[in-house]
Amino acid sequence: MSTSPATASSSTAKATVSASSPSATVAHKPSADTCPRARDTTDENNQHLFLTERGARQLKPNGIKIMLRRRGNDSEIPHMHAHRLRHTLSHNWQLEQGNESDLMALMGWKSTDMLRCYGNSATAERAQSTHRVLELGDRV
């Protein structure tokens, strides 16, 4: 690394950095072109996860549904919807032997009935996986 200052002379967003500067990296503020959340800086309390492309407003439930379906189709995941994500999380959590009370806390469930409801869709796969892990057939 050179000890002389390196100066950028192009029209792109580059910075002048010297060896004596405290940091060689320059933080760039997100622009509206690269980050949807950068569009609306007037509302500091904007806590919406999904924003519209035009105007940085909250995406309505039907808009989220359409967006998820499109992203699913683009990723070759048929019938993608928000609720499917909860089923997938529950299934994978239980498949990996995650703690059931932790899952209940994360999902906001009060009853263990919800564990069965959300886990039923893949019970057979989890049972087969557990059977392979325990290797009970190999102990004969």
JSON list of C-alpha atoms in Angstrom, two decimals:
[
{"chain": "A", "resi": 1, "resn": "MET", "atom": "CA", "xyz": [0.00, 0.00, 0.00]},
{"chain": "A", "resi": 2, "resn": "SER", "atom": "CA", "xyz": [1.31, 3.42, -0.94]},
{"chain": "A", "resi": 3, "resn": "THR", "atom": "CA", "xyz": [1.76, 6.17, 1.64]},
{"chain": "A", "resi": 4, "resn": "SER", "atom": "CA", "xyz": [0.86, 8.92, -0.81]},
{"chain": "A", "resi": 5, "resn": "PRO", "atom": "CA", "xyz": [-2.72, 10.09, -1.15]},
{"chain": "A", "resi": 6, "resn": "ALA", "atom": "CA", "xyz": [-4.78, 8.41, -3.83]},
{"chain": "A", "resi": 7, "resn": "THR", "atom": "CA", "xyz": [-7.06, 10.89, -5.54]},
{"chain": "A", "resi": 8, "resn": "ALA", "atom": "CA", "xyz": [-10.02, 10.01, -7.72]},
{"chain": "A", "resi": 9, "resn": "SER", "atom": "CA", "xyz": [-10.52, 12.27, -10.70]},
{"chain": "A", "resi": 10, "resn": "SER", "atom": "CA", "xyz": [-13.52, 10.70, -12.40]},
{"chain": "A", "resi": 11, "resn": "SER", "atom": "CA", "xyz": [-17.16, 11.72, -12.20]},
{"chain": "A", "resi": 12, "resn": "THR", "atom": "CA", "xyz": [-18.12, 8.54, -10.33]},
{"chain": "A", "resi": 13, "resn": "ALA", "atom": "CA", "xyz": [-18.49, 8.45, -6.56]},
{"chain": "A", "resi": 14, "resn": "LYS", "atom": "CA", "xyz": [-14.90, 7.92, -5.39]},
{"chain": "A", "resi": 15, "resn": "ALA", "atom": "CA", "xyz": [-13.14, 9.38, -2.40]},
{"chain": "A", "resi": 16, "resn": "THR", "atom": "CA", "xyz": [-9.73, 10.80, -1.61]},
{"chain": "A", "resi": 17, "resn": "VAL", "atom": "CA", "xyz": [-7.98, 8.68, 0.99]},
{"chain": "A", "resi": 18, "resn": "SER", "atom": "CA", "xyz": [-4.57, 9.21, 2.51]},
{"chain": "A", "resi": 19, "resn": "ALA", "atom": "CA", "xyz": [-2.46, 6.79, 4.50]},
{"chain": "A", "resi": 20, "resn": "SER", "atom": "CA", "xyz": [-2.87, 9.00, 7.56]},
{"chain": "A", "resi": 21, "resn": "SER", "atom": "CA", "xyz": [-6.67, 8.97, 7.43]},
{"chain": "A", "resi": 22, "resn": "PRO", "atom": "CA", "xyz": [-8.36, 6.95, 10.21]},
{"chain": "A", "resi": 23, "resn": "SER", "atom": "CA", "xyz": [-10.33, 4.83, 7.78]},
{"chain": "A", "resi": 24, "resn": "ALA", "atom": "CA", "xyz": [-9.57, 3.69, 4.27]},
{"chain": "A", "resi": 25, "resn": "THR", "atom": "CA", "xyz": [-13.21, 2.92, 3.58]},
{"chain": "A", "resi": 26, "resn": "VAL", "atom": "CA", "xyz": [-15.83, 5.54, 2.86]},
{"chain": "A", "resi": 27, "resn": "ALA", "atom": "CA", "xyz": [-19.43, 4.89, 3.80]},
{"chain": "A", "resi": 28, "resn": "HIS", "atom": "CA", "xyz": [-21.85, 5.80, 1.03]},
{"chain": "A", "resi": 29, "resn": "LYS", "atom": "CA", "xyz": [-25.41, 6.77, 1.83]},
{"chain": "A", "resi": 30, "resn": "PRO", "atom": "CA", "xyz": [-27.91, 4.54, 0.00]},
{"chain": "A", "resi": 31, "resn": "SER", "atom": "CA", "xyz": [-29.62, 6.21, -2.94]},
{"chain": "A", "resi": 32, "resn": "ALA", "atom": "CA", "xyz": [-33.21, 5.87, -4.05]},
{"chain": "A", "resi": 33, "resn": "ASP", "atom": "CA", "xyz": [-31.94, 3.99, -7.10]},
{"chain": "A", "resi": 34, "resn": "THR", "atom": "CA", "xyz": [-30.27, 1.23, -5.08]},
{"chain": "A", "resi": 35, "resn": "CYS", "atom": "CA", "xyz": [-32.30, 1.07, -1.88]},
{"chain": "A", "resi": 36, "resn": "PRO", "atom": "CA", "xyz": [-36.10, 1.41, -1.66]},
{"chain": "A", "resi": 37, "resn": "ARG", "atom": "CA", "xyz": [-35.85, 2.50, 1.99]},
{"chain": "A", "resi": 38, "resn": "ALA", "atom": "CA", "xyz": [-33.68, 5.48, 0.98]},
{"chain": "A", "resi": 39, "resn": "ARG", "atom": "CA", "xyz": [-36.54, 7.01, -0.99]},
{"chain": "A", "resi": 40, "resn": "ASP", "atom": "CA", "xyz": [-38.43, 8.44, 1.95]},
{"chain": "A", "resi": 41, "resn": "THR", "atom": "CA", "xyz": [-36.13, 10.08, 4.45]},
{"chain": "A", "resi": 42, "resn": "THR", "atom": "CA", "xyz": [-38.74, 12.49, 5.78]},
{"chain": "A", "resi": 43, "resn": "ASP", "atom": "CA", "xyz": [-40.50, 9.91, 7.93]},
{"chain": "A", "resi": 44, "resn": "GLU", "atom": "CA", "xyz": [-38.00, 8.67, 10.51]},
{"chain": "A", "resi": 45, "resn": "ASN", "atom": "CA", "xyz": [-40.68, 6.39, 11.98]},
{"chain": "A", "resi": 46, "resn": "ASN", "atom": "CA", "xyz": [-41.27, 4.49, 8.72]},
{"chain": "A", "resi": 47, "resn": "GLN", "atom": "CA", "xyz": [-41.02, 0.92, 9.97]},
{"chain": "A", "resi": 48, "resn": "HIS", "atom": "CA", "xyz": [-42.72, -0.85, 7.06]},
{"chain": "A", "resi": 49, "resn": "LEU", "atom": "CA", "xyz": [-40.94, -3.92, 5.74]},
{"chain": "A", "resi": 50, "resn": "PHE", "atom": "CA", "xyz": [-42.41, -3.79, 2.24]},
{"chain": "A", "resi": 51, "resn": "LEU", "atom": "CA", "xyz": [-42.60, -0.48, 0.39]},
{"chain": "A", "resi": 52, "resn": "THR", "atom": "CA", "xyz": [-44.18, 0.42, -2.93]},
{"chain": "A", "resi": 53, "resn": "GLU", "atom": "CA", "xyz": [-41.90, 1.14, -5.88]},
{"chain": "A", "resi": 54, "resn": "ARG", "atom": "CA", "xyz": [-43.49, 4.55, -6.36]},
{"chain": "A", "resi": 55, "resn": "GLY", "atom": "CA", "xyz": [-43.64, 6.82, -3.36]},
{"chain": "A", "resi": 56, "resn": "ALA", "atom": "CA", "xyz": [-42.12, 4.66, -0.60]},
{"chain": "A", "resi": 57, "resn": "ARG", "atom": "CA", "xyz": [-45.51, 3.98, 0.95]},
{"chain": "A", "resi": 58, "resn": "GLN", "atom": "CA", "xyz": [-46.49, 0.85, 2.82]},
{"chain": "A", "resi": 59, "resn": "LEU", "atom": "CA", "xyz": [-47.29, -2.05, 0.52]},
{"chain": "A", "resi": 60, "resn": "LYS", "atom": "CA", "xyz": [-50.84, -3.22, 1.24]},
{"chain": "A", "resi": 61, "resn": "PRO", "atom": "CA", "xyz": [-51.59, -6.90, 2.04]},
{"chain": "A", "resi": 62, "resn": "ASN", "atom": "CA", "xyz": [-52.78, -7.68, -1.50]},
{"chain": "A", "resi": 63, "resn": "GLY", "atom": "CA", "xyz": [-49.62, -6.07, -2.88]},
{"chain": "A", "resi": 64, "resn": "ILE", "atom": "CA", "xyz": [-47.48, -8.27, -0.62]},
{"chain": "A", "resi": 65, "resn": "LYS", "atom": "CA", "xyz": [-49.45, -11.31, -1.80]},
{"chain": "A", "resi": 66, "resn": "ILE", "atom": "CA", "xyz": [-48.86, -10.42, -5.45]},
{"chain": "A", "resi": 67, "resn": "MET", "atom": "CA", "xyz": [-45.17, -9.62, -4.84]},
{"chain": "A", "resi": 68, "resn": "LEU", "atom": "CA", "xyz": [-44.56, -12.95, -3.06]},
{"chain": "A", "resi": 69, "resn": "ARG", "atom": "CA", "xyz": [-46.36, -14.87, -5.81]},
{"chain": "A", "resi": 70, "resn": "ARG", "atom": "CA", "xyz": [-44.22, -13.15, -8.47]},
{"chain": "A", "resi": 71, "resn": "ARG", "atom": "CA", "xyz": [-40.98, -13.79, -6.55]},
{"chain": "A", "resi": 72, "resn": "GLY", "atom": "CA", "xyz": [-42.03, -17.42, -6.10]},
{"chain": "A", "resi": 73, "resn": "ASN", "atom": "CA", "xyz": [-42.72, -17.81, -9.80]},
{"chain": "A", "resi": 74, "resn": "ASP", "atom": "CA", "xyz": [-39.38, -16.18, -10.63]},
{"chain": "A", "resi": 75, "resn": "SER", "atom": "CA", "xyz": [-37.67, -18.68, -8.30]},
{"chain": "A", "resi": 76, "resn": "GLU", "atom": "CA", "xyz": [-39.72, -21.62, -9.59]},
{"chain": "A", "resi": 77, "resn": "ILE", "atom": "CA", "xyz": [-41.53, -22.01, -6.24]},
{"chain": "A", "resi": 78, "resn": "PRO", "atom": "CA", "xyz": [-45.17, -22.73, -7.12]},
{"chain": "A", "resi": 79, "resn": "HIS", "atom": "CA", "xyz": [-48.03, -21.31, -5.05]},
{"chain": "A", "resi": 80, "resn": "MET", "atom": "CA", "xyz": [-45.80, -19.04, -2.95]},
{"chain": "A", "resi": 81, "resn": "HIS", "atom": "CA", "xyz": [-47.60, -17.15, -0.19]},
{"chain": "A", "resi": 82, "resn": "ALA", "atom": "CA", "xyz": [-46.71, -15.65, 3.19]},
{"chain": "A", "resi": 83, "resn": "HIS", "atom": "CA", "xyz": [-48.32, -18.42, 5.21]},
{"chain": "A", "resi": 84, "resn": "ARG", "atom": "CA", "xyz": [-46.21, -21.02, 3.42]},
{"chain": "A", "resi": 85, "resn": "LEU", "atom": "CA", "xyz": [-43.14, -19.40, 4.99]},
{"chain": "A", "resi": 86, "resn": "ARG", "atom": "CA", "xyz": [-44.52, -20.12, 8.48]},
{"chain": "A", "resi": 87, "resn": "HIS", "atom": "CA", "xyz": [-45.12, -23.77, 7.60]},
{"chain": "A", "resi": 88, "resn": "THR", "atom": "CA", "xyz": [-41.62, -24.07, 6.11]},
{"chain": "A", "resi": 89, "resn": "LEU", "atom": "CA", "xyz": [-40.01, -22.47, 9.17]},
{"chain": "A", "resi": 90, "resn": "SER", "atom": "CA", "xyz": [-41.90, -24.76, 11.53]},
{"chain": "A", "resi": 91, "resn": "HIS", "atom": "CA", "xyz": [-41.08, -27.86, 9.48]},
{"chain": "A", "resi": 92, "resn": "ASN", "atom": "CA", "xyz": [-37.37, -27.05, 9.20]},
{"chain": "A", "resi": 93, "resn": "TRP", "atom": "CA", "xyz": [-37.14, -26.10, 12.88]},
{"chain": "A", "resi": 94, "resn": "GLN", "atom": "CA", "xyz": [-38.65, -29.41, 13.95]},
{"chain": "A", "resi": 95, "resn": "LEU", "atom": "CA", "xyz": [-36.63, -31.36, 11.34]},
{"chain": "A", "resi": 96, "resn": "GLU", "atom": "CA", "xyz": [-33.42, -29.95, 12.82]},
{"chain": "A", "resi": 97, "resn": "GLN", "atom": "CA", "xyz": [-34.60, -30.92, 16.32]},
{"chain": "A", "resi": 98, "resn": "GLY", "atom": "CA", "xyz": [-35.10, -27.30, 17.40]},
{"chain": "A", "resi": 99, "resn": "ASN", "atom": "CA", "xyz": [-36.60, -26.65, 20.82]},
{"chain": "A", "resi": 100, "resn": "GLU", "atom": "CA", "xyz": [-40.40, -26.59, 20.56]},
{"chain": "A", "resi": 101, "resn": "SER", "atom": "CA", "xyz": [-40.90, -23.94, 23.24]},
{"chain": "A", "resi": 102, "resn": "ASP", "atom": "CA", "xyz": [-38.44, -21.67, 21.40]},
{"chain": "A", "resi": 103, "resn": "LEU", "atom": "CA", "xyz": [-40.40, -22.18, 18.18]},
{"chain": "A", "resi": 104, "resn": "MET", "atom": "CA", "xyz": [-43.63, -21.37, 19.99]},
{"chain": "A", "resi": 105, "resn": "ALA", "atom": "CA", "xyz": [-42.12, -18.14, 21.33]},
{"chain": "A", "resi": 106, "resn": "LEU", "atom": "CA", "xyz": [-40.79, -17.10, 17.92]},
{"chain": "A", "resi": 107, "resn": "MET", "atom": "CA", "xyz": [-44.08, -17.79, 16.17]},
{"chain": "A", "resi": 108, "resn": "GLY", "atom": "CA", "xyz": [-46.24, -16.25, 18.91]},
{"chain": "A", "resi": 109, "resn": "TRP", "atom": "CA", "xyz": [-48.09, -19.47, 19.74]},
{"chain": "A", "resi": 110, "resn": "LYS", "atom": "CA", "xyz": [-49.64, -20.11, 23.15]},
{"chain": "A", "resi": 111, "resn": "SER", "atom": "CA", "xyz": [-50.80, -23.69, 22.53]},
{"chain": "A", "resi": 112, "resn": "THR", "atom": "CA", "xyz": [-48.84, -26.79, 21.55]},
{"chain": "A", "resi": 113, "resn": "ASP", "atom": "CA", "xyz": [-51.72, -27.54, 19.17]},
{"chain": "A", "resi": 114, "resn": "MET", "atom": "CA", "xyz": [-50.11, -25.04, 16.81]},
{"chain": "A", "resi": 115, "resn": "LEU", "atom": "CA", "xyz": [-46.93, -27.17, 16.70]},
{"chain": "A", "resi": 116, "resn": "ARG", "atom": "CA", "xyz": [-48.95, -30.08, 15.40]},
{"chain": "A", "resi": 117, "resn": "CYS", "atom": "CA", "xyz": [-50.97, -27.91, 13.03]},
{"chain": "A", "resi": 118, "resn": "TYR", "atom": "CA", "xyz": [-47.92, -26.34, 11.43]},
{"chain": "A", "resi": 119, "resn": "GLY", "atom": "CA", "xyz": [-45.84, -29.50, 11.56]},
{"chain": "A", "resi": 120, "resn": "ASN", "atom": "CA", "xyz": [-48.34, -31.96, 10.09]},
{"chain": "A", "resi": 121, "resn": "SER", "atom": "CA", "xyz": [-47.47, -31.09, 6.51]},
{"chain": "A", "resi": 122, "resn": "ALA", "atom": "CA", "xyz": [-44.06, -32.78, 6.82]},
{"chain": "A", "resi": 123, "resn": "THR", "atom": "CA", "xyz": [-44.42, -35.23, 9.72]},
{"chain": "A", "resi": 124, "resn": "ALA", "atom": "CA", "xyz": [-43.47, -38.28, 7.62]},
{"chain": "A", "resi": 125, "resn": "GLU", "atom": "CA", "xyz": [-40.26, -36.63, 6.37]},
{"chain": "A", "resi": 126, "resn": "ARG", "atom": "CA", "xyz": [-39.22, -35.70, 9.91]},
{"chain": "A", "resi": 127, "resn": "ALA", "atom": "CA", "xyz": [-40.00, -39.23, 11.16]},
{"chain": "A", "resi": 128, "resn": "GLN", "atom": "CA", "xyz": [-37.86, -40.77, 8.41]},
{"chain": "A", "resi": 129, "resn": "SER", "atom": "CA", "xyz": [-35.03, -38.36, 9.16]},
{"chain": "A", "resi": 130, "resn": "THR", "atom": "CA", "xyz": [-35.13, -39.19, 12.87]},
{"chain": "A", "resi": 131, "resn": "HIS", "atom": "CA", "xyz": [-35.18, -42.89, 12.04]},
{"chain": "A", "resi": 132, "resn": "ARG", "atom": "CA", "xyz": [-32.01, -42.47, 9.91]},
{"chain": "A", "resi": 133, "resn": "VAL", "atom": "CA", "xyz": [-30.28, -40.49, 12.67]},
{"chain": "A", "resi": 134, "resn": "LEU", "atom": "CA", "xyz": [-31.11, -43.02, 15.38]},
{"chain": "A", "resi": 135, "resn": "GLU", "atom": "CA", "xyz": [-29.98, -45.93, 13.17]},
{"chain": "A", "resi": 136, "resn": "LEU", "atom": "CA", "xyz": [-32.29, -48.30, 15.06]},
{"chain": "A", "resi": 137, "resn": "GLY", "atom": "CA", "xyz": [-32.34, -50.80, 12.16]},
{"chain": "A", "resi": 138, "resn": "ASP", "atom": "CA", "xyz": [-28.54, -51.04, 12.23]},
{"chain": "A", "resi": 139, "resn": "ARG", "atom": "CA", "xyz": [-28.44, -52.31, 15.83]},
{"chain": "A", "resi": 140, "resn": "VAL", "atom": "CA", "xyz": [-29.92, -55.74, 15.12]}
]
